[in-house]
Coordinates of C-alpha atoms in Angstrom, one line a residue:
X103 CA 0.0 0.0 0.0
X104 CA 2.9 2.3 -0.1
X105 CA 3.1 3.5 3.5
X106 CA 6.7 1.9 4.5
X107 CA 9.2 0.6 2.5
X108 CA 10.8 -3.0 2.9
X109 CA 14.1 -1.6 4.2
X110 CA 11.8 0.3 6.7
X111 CA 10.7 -3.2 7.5
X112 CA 13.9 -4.6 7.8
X113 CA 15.2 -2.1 10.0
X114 CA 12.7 -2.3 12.5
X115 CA 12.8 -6.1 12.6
X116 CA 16.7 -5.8 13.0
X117 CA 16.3 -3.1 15.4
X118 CA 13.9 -5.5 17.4
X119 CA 16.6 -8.2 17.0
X120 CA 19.0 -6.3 18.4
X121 CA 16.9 -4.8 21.6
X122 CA 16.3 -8.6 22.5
X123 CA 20.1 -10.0 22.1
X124 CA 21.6 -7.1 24.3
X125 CA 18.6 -7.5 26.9
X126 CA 19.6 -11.8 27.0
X127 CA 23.3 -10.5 26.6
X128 CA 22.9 -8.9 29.7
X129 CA 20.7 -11.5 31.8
X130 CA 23.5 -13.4 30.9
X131 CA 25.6 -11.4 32.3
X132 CA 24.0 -10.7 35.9
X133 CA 23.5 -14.1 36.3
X134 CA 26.9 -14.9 35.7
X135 CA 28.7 -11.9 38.6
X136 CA 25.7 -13.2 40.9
X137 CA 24.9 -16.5 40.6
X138 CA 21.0 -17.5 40.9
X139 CA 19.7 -18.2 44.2
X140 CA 16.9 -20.4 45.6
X141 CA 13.6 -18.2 46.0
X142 CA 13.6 -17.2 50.0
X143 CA 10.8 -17.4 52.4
X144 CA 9.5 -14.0 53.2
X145 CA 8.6 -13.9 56.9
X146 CA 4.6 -12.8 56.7
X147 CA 4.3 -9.7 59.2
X148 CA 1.8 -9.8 62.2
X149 CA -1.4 -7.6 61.6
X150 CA -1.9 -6.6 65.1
X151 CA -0.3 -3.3 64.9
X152 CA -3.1 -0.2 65.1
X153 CA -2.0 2.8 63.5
X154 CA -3.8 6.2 65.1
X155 CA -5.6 7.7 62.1
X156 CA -8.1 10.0 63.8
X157 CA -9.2 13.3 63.4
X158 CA -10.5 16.6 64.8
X159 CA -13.9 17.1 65.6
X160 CA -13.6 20.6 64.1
X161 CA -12.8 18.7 60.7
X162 CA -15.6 16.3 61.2
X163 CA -18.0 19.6 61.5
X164 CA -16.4 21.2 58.7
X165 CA -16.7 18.4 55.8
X166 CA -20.4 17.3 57.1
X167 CA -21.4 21.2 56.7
X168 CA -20.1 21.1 52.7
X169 CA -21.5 17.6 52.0
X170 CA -25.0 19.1 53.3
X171 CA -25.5 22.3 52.5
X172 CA -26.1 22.8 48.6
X173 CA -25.1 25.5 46.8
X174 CA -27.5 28.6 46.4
X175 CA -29.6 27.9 43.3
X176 CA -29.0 24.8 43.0
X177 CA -32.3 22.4 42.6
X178 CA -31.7 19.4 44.3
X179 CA -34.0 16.0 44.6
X180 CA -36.7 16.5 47.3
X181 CA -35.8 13.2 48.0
X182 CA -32.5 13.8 48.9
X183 CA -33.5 16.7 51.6
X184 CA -34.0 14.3 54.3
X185 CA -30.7 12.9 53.9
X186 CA -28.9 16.1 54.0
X187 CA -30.2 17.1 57.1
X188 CA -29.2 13.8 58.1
X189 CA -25.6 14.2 57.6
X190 CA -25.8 18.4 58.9
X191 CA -26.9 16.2 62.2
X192 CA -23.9 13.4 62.2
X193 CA -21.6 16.1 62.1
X194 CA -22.7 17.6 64.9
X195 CA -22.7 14.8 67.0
X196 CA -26.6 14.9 67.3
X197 CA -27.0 11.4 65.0
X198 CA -25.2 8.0 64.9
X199 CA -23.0 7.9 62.1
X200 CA -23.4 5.7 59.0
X201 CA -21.1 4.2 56.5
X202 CA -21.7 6.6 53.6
X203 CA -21.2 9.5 56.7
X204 CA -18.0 7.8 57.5
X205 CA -16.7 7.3 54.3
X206 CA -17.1 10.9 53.4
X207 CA -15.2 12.1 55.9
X208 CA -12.8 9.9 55.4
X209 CA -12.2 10.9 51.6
X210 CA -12.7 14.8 52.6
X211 CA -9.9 14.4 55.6
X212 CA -7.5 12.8 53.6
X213 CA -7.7 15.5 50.3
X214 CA -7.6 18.2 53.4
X215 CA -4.4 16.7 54.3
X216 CA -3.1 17.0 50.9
X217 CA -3.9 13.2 49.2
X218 CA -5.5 12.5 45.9
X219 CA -8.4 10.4 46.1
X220 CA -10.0 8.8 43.0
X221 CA -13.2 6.4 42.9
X222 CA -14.4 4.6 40.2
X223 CA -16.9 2.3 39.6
X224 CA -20.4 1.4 38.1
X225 CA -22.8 3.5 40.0
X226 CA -19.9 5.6 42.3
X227 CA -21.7 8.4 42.5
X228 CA -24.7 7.6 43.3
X229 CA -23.6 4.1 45.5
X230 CA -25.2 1.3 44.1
X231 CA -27.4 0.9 47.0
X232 CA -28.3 4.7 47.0
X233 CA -26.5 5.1 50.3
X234 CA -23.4 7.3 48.8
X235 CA -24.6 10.4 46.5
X236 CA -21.2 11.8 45.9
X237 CA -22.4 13.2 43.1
X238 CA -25.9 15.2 42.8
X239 CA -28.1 16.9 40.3
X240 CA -30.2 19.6 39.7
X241 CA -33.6 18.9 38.7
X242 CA -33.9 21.6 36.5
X243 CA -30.5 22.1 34.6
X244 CA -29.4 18.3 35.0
X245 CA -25.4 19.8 36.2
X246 CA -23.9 17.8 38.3
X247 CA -22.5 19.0 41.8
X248 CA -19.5 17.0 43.7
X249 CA -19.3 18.9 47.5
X250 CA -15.5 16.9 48.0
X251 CA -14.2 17.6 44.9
X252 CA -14.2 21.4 46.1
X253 CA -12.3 20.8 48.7
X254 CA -8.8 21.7 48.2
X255 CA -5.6 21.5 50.4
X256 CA -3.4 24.0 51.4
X257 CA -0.2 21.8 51.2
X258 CA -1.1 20.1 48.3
X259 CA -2.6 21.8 45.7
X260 CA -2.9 18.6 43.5
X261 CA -5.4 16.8 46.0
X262 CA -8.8 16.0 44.7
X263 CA -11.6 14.1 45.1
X264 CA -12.7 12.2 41.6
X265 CA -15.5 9.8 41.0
X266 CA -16.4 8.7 38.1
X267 CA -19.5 5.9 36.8
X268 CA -17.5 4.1 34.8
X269 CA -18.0 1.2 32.2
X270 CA -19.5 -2.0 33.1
X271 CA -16.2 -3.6 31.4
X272 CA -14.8 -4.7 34.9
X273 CA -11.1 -5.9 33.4
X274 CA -10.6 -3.0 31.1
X275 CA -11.4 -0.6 34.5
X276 CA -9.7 -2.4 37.2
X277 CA -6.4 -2.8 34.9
X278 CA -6.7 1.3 34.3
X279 CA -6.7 1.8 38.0
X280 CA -4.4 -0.6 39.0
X281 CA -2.4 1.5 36.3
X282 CA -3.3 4.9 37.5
X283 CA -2.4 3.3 41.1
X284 CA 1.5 1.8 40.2
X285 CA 2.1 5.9 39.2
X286 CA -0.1 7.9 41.7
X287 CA 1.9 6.1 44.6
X288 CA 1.0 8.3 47.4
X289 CA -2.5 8.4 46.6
X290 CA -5.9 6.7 47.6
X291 CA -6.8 4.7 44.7
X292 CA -10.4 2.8 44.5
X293 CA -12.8 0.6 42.2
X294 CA -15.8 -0.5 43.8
X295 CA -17.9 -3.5 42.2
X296 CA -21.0 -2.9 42.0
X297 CA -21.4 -6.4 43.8
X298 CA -18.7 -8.2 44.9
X299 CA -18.9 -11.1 42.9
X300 CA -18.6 -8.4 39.6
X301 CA -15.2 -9.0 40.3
X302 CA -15.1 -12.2 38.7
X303 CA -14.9 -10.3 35.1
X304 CA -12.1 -8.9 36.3
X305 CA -9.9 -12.3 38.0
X306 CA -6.9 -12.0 35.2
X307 CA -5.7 -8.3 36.8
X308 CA -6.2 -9.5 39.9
X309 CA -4.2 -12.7 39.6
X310 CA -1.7 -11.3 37.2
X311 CA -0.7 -7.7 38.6
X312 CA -2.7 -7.0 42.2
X313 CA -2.2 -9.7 43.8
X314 CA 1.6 -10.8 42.3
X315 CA 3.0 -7.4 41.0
X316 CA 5.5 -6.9 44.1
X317 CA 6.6 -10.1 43.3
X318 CA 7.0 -10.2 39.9
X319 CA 8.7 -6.9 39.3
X320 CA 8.5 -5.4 42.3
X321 CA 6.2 -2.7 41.7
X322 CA 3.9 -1.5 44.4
X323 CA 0.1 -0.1 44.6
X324 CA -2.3 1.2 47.5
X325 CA -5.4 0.3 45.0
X326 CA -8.6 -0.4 47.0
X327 CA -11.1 -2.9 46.1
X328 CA -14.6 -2.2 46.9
X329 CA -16.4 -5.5 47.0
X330 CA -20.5 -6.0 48.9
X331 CA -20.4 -9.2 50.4
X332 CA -23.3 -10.1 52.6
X333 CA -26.2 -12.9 52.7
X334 CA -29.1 -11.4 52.5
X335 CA -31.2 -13.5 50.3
X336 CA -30.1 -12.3 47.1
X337 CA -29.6 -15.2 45.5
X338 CA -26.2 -17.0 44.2
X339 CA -25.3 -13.5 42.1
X340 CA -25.3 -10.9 44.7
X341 CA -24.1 -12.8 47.8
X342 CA -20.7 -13.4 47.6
X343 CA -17.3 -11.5 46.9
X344 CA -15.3 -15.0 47.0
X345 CA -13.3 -14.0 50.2
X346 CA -12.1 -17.4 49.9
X347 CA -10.5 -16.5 46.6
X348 CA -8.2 -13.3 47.9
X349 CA -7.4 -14.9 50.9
X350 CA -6.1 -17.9 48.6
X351 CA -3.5 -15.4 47.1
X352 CA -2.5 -14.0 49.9
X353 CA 1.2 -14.8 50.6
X354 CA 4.9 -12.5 51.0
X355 CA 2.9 -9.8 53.0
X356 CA 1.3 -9.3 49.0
X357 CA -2.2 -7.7 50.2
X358 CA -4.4 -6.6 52.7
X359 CA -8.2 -8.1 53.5
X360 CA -10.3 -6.7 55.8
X361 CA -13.9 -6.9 56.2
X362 CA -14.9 -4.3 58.5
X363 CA -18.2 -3.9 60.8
X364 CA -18.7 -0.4 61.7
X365 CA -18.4 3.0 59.9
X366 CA -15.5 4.3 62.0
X367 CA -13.5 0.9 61.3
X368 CA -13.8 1.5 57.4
X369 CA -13.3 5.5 58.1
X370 CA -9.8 4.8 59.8
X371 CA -9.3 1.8 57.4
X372 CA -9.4 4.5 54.6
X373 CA -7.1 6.6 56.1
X374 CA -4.5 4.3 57.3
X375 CA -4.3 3.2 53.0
X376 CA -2.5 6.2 52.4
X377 CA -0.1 6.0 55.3
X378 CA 3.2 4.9 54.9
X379 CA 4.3 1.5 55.0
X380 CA 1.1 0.5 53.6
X381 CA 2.2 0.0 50.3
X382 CA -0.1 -2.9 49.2
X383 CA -3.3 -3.5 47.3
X384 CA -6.1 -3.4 50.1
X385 CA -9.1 -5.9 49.5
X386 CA -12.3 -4.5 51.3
X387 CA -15.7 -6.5 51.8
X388 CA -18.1 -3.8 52.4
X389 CA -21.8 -3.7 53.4
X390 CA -24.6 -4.3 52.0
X391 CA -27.9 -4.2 54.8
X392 CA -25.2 -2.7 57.5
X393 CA -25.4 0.8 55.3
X394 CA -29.1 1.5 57.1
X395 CA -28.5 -0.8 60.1
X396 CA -29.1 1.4 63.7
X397 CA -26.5 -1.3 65.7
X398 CA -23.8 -1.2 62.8
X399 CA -22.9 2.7 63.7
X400 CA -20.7 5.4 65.3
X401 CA -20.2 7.9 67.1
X402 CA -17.7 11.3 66.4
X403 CA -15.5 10.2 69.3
X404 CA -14.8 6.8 67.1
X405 CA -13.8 8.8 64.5
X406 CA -11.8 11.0 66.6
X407 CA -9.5 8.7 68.4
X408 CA -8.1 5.4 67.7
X409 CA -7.4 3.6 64.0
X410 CA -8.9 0.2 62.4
X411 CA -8.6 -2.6 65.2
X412 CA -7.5 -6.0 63.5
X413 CA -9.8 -7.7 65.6
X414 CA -12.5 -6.7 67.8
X415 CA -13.0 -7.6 71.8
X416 CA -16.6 -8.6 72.7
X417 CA -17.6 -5.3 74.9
X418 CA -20.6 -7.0 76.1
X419 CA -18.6 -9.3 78.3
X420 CA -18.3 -8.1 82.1
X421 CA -17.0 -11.0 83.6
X422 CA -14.6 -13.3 81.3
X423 CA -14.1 -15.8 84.3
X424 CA -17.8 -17.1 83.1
X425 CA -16.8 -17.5 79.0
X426 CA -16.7 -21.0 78.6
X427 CA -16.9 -20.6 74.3
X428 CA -15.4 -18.0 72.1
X429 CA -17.4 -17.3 68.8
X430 CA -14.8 -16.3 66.1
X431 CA -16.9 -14.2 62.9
X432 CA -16.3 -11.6 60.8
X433 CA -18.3 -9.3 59.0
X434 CA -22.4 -8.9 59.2
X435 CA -22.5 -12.1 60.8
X436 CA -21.8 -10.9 64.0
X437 CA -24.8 -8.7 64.1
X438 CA -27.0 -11.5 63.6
X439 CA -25.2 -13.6 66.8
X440 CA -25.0 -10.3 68.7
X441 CA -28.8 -10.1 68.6
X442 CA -29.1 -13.9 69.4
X443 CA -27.6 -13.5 72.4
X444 CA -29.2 -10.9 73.6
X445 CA -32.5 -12.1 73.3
X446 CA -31.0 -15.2 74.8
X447 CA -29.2 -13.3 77.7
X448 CA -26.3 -16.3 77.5
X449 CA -23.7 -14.7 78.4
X450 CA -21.3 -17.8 78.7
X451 CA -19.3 -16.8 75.3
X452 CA -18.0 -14.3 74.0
X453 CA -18.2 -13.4 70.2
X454 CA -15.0 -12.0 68.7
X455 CA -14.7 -10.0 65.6
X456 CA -11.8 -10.8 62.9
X457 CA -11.6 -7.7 60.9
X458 CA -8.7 -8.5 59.1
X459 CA -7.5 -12.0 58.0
X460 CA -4.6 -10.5 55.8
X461 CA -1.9 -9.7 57.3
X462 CA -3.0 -12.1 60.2
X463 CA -3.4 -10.5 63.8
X464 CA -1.6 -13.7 65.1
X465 CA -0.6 -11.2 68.5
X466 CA -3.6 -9.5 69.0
X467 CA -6.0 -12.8 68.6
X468 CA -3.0 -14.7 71.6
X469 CA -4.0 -11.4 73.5
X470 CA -7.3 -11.5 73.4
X471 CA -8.1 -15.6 74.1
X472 CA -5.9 -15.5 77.4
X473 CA -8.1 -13.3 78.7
X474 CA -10.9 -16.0 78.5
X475 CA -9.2 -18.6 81.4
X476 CA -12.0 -21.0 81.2
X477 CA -13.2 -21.0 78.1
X478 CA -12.4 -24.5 76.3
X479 CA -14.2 -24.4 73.0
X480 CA -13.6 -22.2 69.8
X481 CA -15.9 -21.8 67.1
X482 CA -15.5 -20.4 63.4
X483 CA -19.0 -18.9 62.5
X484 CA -19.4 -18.0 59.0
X485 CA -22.7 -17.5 56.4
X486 CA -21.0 -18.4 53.5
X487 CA -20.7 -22.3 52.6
X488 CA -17.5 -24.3 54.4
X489 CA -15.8 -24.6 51.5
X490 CA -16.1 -20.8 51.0
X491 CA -15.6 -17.3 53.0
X492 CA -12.3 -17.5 55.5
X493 CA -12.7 -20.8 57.5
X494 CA -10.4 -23.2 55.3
X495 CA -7.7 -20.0 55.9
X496 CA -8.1 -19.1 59.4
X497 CA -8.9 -23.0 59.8
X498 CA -5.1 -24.1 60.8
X499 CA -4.0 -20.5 62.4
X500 CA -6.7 -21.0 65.1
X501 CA -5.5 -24.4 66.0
X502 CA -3.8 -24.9 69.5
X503 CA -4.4 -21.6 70.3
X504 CA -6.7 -22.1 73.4
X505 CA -6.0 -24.3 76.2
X506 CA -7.8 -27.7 75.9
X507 CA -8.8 -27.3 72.4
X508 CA -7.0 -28.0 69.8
X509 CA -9.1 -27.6 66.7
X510 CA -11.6 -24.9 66.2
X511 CA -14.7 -26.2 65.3
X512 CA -17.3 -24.7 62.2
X513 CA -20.1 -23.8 61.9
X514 CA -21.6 -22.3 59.0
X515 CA -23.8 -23.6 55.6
X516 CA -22.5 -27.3 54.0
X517 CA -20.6 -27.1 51.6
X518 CA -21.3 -25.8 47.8
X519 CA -20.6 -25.8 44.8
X520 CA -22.9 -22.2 44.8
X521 CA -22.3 -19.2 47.0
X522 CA -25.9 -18.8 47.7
X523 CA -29.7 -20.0 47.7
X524 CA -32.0 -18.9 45.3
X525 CA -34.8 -19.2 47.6
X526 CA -35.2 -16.4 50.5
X527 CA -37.3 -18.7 52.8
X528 CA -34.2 -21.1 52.4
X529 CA -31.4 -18.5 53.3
X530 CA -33.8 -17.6 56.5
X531 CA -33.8 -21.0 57.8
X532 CA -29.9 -21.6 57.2
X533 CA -29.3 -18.2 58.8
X534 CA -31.0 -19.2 61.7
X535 CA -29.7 -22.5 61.8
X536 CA -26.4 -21.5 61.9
X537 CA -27.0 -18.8 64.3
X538 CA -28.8 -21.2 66.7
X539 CA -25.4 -24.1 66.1
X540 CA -22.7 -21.1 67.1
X541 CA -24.5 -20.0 70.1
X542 CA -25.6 -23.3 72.0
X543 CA -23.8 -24.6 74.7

């Protein structure tokens, strides 16, 4: 067709030729002044440590008053009036903080403080679950309105808040922010699924660059995944984020998993992404029903003091001389066996959160089980099916750990080859069932 020449040709494949004989030229080379060595064990890190990520009350007030007061002549949805007030109320102290509360100031603290903070996703703006509404829009004129993105920092004139609705083309996304994430080191990084398990179209970034980067080329990220995990009934699609399956390539100190169970634990589990030394893809299973649930909230003074706890104490136990079981959970589970035993008034075990599995709290979780003296039976309580969720990983790091008991014992649905029901009235009974097998003595 005329548009190069053969010796054009030529000398690109030569040039080619001669790129890949200089680059095994010099393998060759490196190998030979240091000669290969076996591939050494990394010691894994404990994840006990809790890093103090709090922050002012004043600050609190500040990003609740732009995130709920809209700009003069601006038309926004009636139906979003009630919510504003809602959040003008949270930051004063004067209502229990949700997630989507929590979250805001998390992302408004950290651009104050000079980070970049960039969500993506199909329905970011809005939250798939309408719970977020980063984003709004006037009735009248249809322009769009982002409070955080008009914050700006003093320090850091770069810092931004970004959220954008992106594509439902889960691999071609996730691989641009895992991109965007290996350059923008410093920054907070996010995709969110729109349910966890849409993270399934995305499985080759994830196994070939998030989870194995570090190792491969040693090339680090602070991307967050955003995955809704929770049984609710949903069916097999929109139950699961396959825990099991991050927690499978966990390995080298490689990532982070957490599943947290307030707001204030995912606020300081935001803010301690962007601190340093946390230089690893963070896999989050966030909430689903806890977004609107009154017993999975906070107050200001969580928010002010402290950082994300590994794992969680049972506060409801006064005397620990009378625990004779320990419930291990994690995530919305433990709502359902908190409410259990209250209506039960048992107070003979104590139920004990696991908020991260990845790096494991090995210290915290030693700590925590010798202050139960008589207590000789441990229990893994899970809603996802055995051979799902965390119990084959935490399975043989709970062994020999308590006194007279040296296998934990499970308790959870049988074994599946699907995540979840179809049926609601059968995800009711096995809810209960497995509610009622944790907490009996």
């Amino acid at each position: 067709e005329g548009v190069v020449t053969e010796e054009e040709v030529n000398n690109l494949i030569a040039e080619r030729v001669r790129r890949y004989e200089e680059a095994l030229k010099n393998a060759k080379r490196k190998v030979a002044e240091e000669p290969p060595q076996s591939h050494a064990q990394v010691e894994e890190i404990d994840g006990s440590d809790v890093i103090a990520t709090g922050i002012s009350a004043e600050t609190i007030k500040s990003i609740a008053h732009k995130i709920a007061v809209v700009p003069e002549g601006f038309h926004v949805n009636p139906k979003m009036v009630g919510q504003l007030a809602r959040r003008a109320k949270m930051g004063e102290g004067s209502a229990p903080l949700d997630w989507a509360f929590a979250e805001a100031v998390a992302f408004g603290s950290l651009v104050l403080e000079g980070s970049r903070v960039r969500l993506s996703g199909q329905d970011s703006g809005r939250g798939t679950f309408s719970q977020r509404h980063a984003v709004l829009y006037d009735t009248q004129t249809g322009n769009s309105w982002a409070p955080l993105a008009e914050l700006r920092s003093e320090s850091s004139p770069d810092a931004r808040f970004d959220v954008y609705d992106s594509s439902l083309s889960e691999e071609g996304v996730l691989g641009f922010e895992y991109g965007y994430s290996v350059i923008a080191k410093d920054a907070l990084i996010m995709w969110e699924a729109q349910f966890g398990d849409f993270g399934n179209g995305a499985q080759t970034i994830i196994d070939q660059y998030i989870a194995a980067s570090e190792d491969k080329w040693k090339q680090t990220s602070r991307l967050v995944l955003l995955l809704p995990h929770g049984y609710e009934g949903q069916g097999p699609e929109h139950s699961s984020a396959r825990l099991e399956r991050y927690l499978q390539l966990c390995a080298e100190n490689n990532l982070q998993v957490c599943y947290p169970t307030t707001p204030a634990q995912y606020f300081h589990l935001l803010r301690r992404q962007v601190r340093p030394g946390m230089e690893r893809p963070l896999v989050v299973m966030t909430p689903k029903s806890l977004l609107r649930l009154p017993a999975a909230s906070s107050s200001i003074d969580d928010l002010v003091t402290g950082g994300f706890q590994p794992l969680i104490d049972d506060a409801e136990i006064t005397n620990p001389d009378a625990v004779t079981k320990i419930v291990f959970c994690s995530g919305k589970v433990y709502y359902d066996l908190a409410e259990a035993r209250k209506k039960s008034e048992n107070r003979s075990f104590a139920i004990v959160r696991l908020e991260q599995f990845y790096p494991f709290p090995m210290r915290s979780i030693r700590e925590t089980l010798a202050k139960y003296p008589n207590a000789k039976q441990l229990v893994w309580a899970q809603e996802e099916p055995q051979n799902m969720g965390g119990w084959t990983f935490v399975q043989d790091r709970l062994e020999n750990l308590l006194p007279g008991c040296e296998r934990p014992q499970y308790v959870g649905r049988s074994a599946s080859a699907c995540p979840a029901t179809g049926s609601y009235s059968i995800h009711q009974k096995e809810q209960a069932d497995l509610i009622s097998a944790a907490l009996s003595v």
